[in-house]
Coordinates of C-alpha atoms in Angstrom, one line a residue:
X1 CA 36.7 -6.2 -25.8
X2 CA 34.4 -3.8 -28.4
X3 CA 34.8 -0.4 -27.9
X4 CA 32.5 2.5 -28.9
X5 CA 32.9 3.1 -32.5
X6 CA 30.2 5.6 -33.8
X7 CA 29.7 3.6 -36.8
X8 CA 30.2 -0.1 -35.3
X9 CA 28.2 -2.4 -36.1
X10 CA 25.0 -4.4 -34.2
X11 CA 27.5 -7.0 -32.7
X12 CA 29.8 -4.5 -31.5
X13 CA 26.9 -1.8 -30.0
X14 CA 25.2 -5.3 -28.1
X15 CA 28.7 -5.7 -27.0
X16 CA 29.3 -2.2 -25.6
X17 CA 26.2 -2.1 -24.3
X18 CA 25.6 -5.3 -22.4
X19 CA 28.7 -4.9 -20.2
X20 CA 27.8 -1.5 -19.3
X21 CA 23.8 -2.5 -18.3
X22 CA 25.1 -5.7 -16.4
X23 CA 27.9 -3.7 -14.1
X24 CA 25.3 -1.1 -13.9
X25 CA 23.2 -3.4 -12.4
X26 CA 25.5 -5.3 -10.2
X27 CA 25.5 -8.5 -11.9
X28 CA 28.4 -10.4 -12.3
X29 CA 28.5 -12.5 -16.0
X30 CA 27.6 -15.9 -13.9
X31 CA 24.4 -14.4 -12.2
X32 CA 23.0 -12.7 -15.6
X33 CA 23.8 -16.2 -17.4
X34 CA 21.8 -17.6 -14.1
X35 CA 19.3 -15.4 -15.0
X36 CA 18.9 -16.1 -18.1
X37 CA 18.7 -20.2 -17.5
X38 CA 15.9 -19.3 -15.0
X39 CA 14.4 -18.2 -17.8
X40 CA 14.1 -21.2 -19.5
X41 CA 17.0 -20.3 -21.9
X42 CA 20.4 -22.3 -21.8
X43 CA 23.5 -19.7 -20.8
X44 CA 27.2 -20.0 -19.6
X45 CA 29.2 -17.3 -17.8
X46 CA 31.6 -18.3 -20.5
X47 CA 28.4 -17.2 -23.2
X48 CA 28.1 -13.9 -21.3
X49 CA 31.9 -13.3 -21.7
X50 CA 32.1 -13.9 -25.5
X51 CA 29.6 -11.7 -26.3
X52 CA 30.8 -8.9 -24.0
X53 CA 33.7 -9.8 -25.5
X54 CA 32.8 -9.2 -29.5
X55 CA 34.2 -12.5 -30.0
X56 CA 31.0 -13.6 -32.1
X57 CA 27.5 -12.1 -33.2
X58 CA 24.6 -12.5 -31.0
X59 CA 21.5 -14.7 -31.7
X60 CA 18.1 -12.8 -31.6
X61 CA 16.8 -15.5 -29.5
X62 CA 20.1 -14.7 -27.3
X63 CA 19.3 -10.8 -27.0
X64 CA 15.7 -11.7 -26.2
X65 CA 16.5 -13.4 -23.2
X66 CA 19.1 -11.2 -22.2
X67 CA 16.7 -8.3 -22.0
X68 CA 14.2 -10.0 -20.3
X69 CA 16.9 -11.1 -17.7
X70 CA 18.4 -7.5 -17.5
X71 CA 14.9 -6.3 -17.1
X72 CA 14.9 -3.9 -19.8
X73 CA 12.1 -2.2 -21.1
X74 CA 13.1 -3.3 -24.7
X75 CA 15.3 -5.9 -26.0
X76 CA 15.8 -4.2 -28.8
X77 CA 17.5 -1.6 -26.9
X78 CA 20.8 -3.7 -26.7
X79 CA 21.2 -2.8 -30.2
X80 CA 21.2 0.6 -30.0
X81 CA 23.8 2.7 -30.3
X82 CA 25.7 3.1 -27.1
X83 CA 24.8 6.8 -26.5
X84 CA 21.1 6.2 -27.7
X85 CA 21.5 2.8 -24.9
X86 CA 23.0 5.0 -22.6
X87 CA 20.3 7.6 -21.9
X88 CA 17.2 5.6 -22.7
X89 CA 18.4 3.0 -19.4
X90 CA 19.6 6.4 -17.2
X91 CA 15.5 6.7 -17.9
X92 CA 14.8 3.4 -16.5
X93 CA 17.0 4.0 -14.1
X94 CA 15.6 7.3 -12.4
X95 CA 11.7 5.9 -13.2
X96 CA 12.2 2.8 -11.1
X97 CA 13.7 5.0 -8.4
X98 CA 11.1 7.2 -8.7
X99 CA 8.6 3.9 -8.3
X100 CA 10.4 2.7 -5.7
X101 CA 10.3 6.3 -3.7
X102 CA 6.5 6.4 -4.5
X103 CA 5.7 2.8 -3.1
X104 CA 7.9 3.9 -0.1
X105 CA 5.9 7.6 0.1
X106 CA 2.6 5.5 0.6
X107 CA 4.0 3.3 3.0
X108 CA 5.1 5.8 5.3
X109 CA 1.9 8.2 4.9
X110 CA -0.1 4.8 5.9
X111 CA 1.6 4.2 8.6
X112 CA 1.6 8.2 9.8
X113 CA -2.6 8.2 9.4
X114 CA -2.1 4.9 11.6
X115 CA -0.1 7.1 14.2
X116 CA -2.1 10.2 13.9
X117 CA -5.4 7.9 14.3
X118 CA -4.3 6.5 17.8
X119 CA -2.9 10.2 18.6
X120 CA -6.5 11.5 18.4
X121 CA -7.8 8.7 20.4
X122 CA -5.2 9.0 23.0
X123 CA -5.8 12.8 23.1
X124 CA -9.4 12.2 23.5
X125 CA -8.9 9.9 26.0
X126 CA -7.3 12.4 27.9
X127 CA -10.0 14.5 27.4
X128 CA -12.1 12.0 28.7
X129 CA -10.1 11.5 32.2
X130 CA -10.3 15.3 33.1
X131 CA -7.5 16.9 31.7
X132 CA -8.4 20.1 29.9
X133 CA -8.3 20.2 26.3
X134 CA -5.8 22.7 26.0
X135 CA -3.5 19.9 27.6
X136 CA -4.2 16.7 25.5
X137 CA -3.6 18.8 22.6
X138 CA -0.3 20.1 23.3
X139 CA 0.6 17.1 25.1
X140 CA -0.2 15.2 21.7
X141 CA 2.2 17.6 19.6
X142 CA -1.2 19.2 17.4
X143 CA 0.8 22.6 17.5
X144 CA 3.3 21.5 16.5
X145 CA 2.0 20.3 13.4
X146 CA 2.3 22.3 9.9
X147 CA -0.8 24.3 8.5
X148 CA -1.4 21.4 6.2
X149 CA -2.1 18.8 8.8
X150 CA -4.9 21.0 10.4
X151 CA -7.7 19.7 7.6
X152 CA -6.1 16.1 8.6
X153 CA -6.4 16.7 12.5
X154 CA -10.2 18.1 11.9
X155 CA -11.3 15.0 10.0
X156 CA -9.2 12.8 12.6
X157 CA -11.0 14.7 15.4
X158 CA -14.4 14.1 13.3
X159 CA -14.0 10.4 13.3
X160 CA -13.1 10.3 17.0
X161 CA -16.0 11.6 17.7
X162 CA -18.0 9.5 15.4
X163 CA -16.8 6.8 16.8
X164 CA -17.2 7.9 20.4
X165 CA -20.6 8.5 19.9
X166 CA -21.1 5.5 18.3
X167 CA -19.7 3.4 21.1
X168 CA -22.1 6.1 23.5
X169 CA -24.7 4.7 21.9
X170 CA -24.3 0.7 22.2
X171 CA -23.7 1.8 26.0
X172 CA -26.7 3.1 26.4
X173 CA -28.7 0.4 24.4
X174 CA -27.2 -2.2 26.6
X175 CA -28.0 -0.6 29.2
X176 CA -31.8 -0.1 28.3
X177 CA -32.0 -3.7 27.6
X178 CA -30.6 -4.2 31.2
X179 CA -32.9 -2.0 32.8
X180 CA -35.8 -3.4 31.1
X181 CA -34.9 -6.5 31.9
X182 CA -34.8 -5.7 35.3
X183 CA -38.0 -4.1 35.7
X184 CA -39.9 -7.3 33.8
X185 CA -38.0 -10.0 36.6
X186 CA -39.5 -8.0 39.4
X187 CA -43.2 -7.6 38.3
X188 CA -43.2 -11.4 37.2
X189 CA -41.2 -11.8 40.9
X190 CA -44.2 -9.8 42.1
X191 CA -47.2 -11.7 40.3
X192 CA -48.2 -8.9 38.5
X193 CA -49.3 -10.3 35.6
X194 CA -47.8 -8.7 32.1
X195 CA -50.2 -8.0 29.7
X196 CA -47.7 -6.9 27.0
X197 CA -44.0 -8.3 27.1
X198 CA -40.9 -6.8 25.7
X199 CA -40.9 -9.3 23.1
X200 CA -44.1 -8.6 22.3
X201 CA -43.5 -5.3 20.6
X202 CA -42.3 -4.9 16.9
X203 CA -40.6 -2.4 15.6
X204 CA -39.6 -1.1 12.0
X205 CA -43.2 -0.7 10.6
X206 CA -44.8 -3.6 11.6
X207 CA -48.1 -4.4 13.0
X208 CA -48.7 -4.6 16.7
X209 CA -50.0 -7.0 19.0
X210 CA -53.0 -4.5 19.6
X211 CA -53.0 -4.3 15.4
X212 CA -53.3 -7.5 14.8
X213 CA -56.4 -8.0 17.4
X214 CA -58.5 -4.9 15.9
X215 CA -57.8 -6.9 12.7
X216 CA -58.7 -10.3 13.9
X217 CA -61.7 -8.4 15.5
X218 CA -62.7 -7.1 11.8

């Protein structure tokens, strides 16, 4: 097997440094060479071994795929020597982590809006049954949230109430059009004769039936 050698030589510093990335990395030789077939490049366990081994000189084409399989952020960094190998992957290492930390981060501060979303509208509707405010809010934990959640609970409390009012508001359209309809089926039930239907009447700017017969008039 190589050893470190300060001034080996490229075969011998690929040697070093392939054994160390692939146990760093949990691979055995078998699943890198695996890897490296899926590639699209032919590889043996035996392969894996004589290079780790020093027992011959790699082929560029064999490094290429080997750093493509290993993931590395540069092929060329197989060649290096082992200290300069050593800290440039301890870099990869502690980014990726870092990546995969940060994907998580998100992930969980998605789901916590989610859960602090449907707090507010439980809390609300709480509110909403009769229970005092004072109540829903310690019931839903808001004190016991840091300072740095209160800008988060205001603009939570904001969109309940947006979307409260919101809903308000389709009630009481519906319930317009209900009413109106009502009061049209009993004066046509009546025989009192409608002069002007609901249907009749336009809206957003546009001319009325009383318009259009001063303008038919003209």
């Amino acid at each position: 097997m190589a050893t470190l050698d300060a001034d080996g030589s490229v075969g011998e510093y690929f040697a070093i440094n392939l054994r160390k990335i692939r146990e760093e990395k949990g691979l055995s030789q078998a699943e890198l060479a695996q890897r490296i077939k899926d590639l699209g490049h032919s590889c043996t366990q035996a392969t894996i071994w004589k290079l780790e081994q020093g027992h011959r000189e790699p082929k560029i084409t064999e490094v290429v795929a080997i750093g493509a399989a290993l993931d590395l952020w540069s092929w060329k960094e197989l060649v290096e020597k082992p200290a300069t190998f050593d800290v440039a992957t301890t870099l990869d290492r502690w980014r990726r982590r870092a990546y995969e930390l940060a994907e998580q981060t998100r992930a969980a501060a998605a789901a916590q809006m989610e859960a602090l979303v449907q707090l507010a509208f439980a809390a609300k509707a709480a509110e909403d049954a009769g229970l005092s405010v004072e109540w829903a809010r310690q019931r839903a934990g808001w004190l016991e949230l840091t300072p740095e959640v209160t800008v988060l609970r205001e603009v939570l409390a904001a969109r309940v109430a947006e979307q409260s009012e919101d809903e308000e508001r389709d009630r009481r359209g519906a319930e317009e059009d209900r009413l109106v309809e009502q009061i049209v089926d009993a004066l046509e039930s009546s025989g009192v004769p409608l002069a002007i239907k609901p249907e009749d009447i336009e809206v957003s700017g546009s001319n009325s039936p009383r318009d259009n017969d001063v303008e038919a008039a003209g």
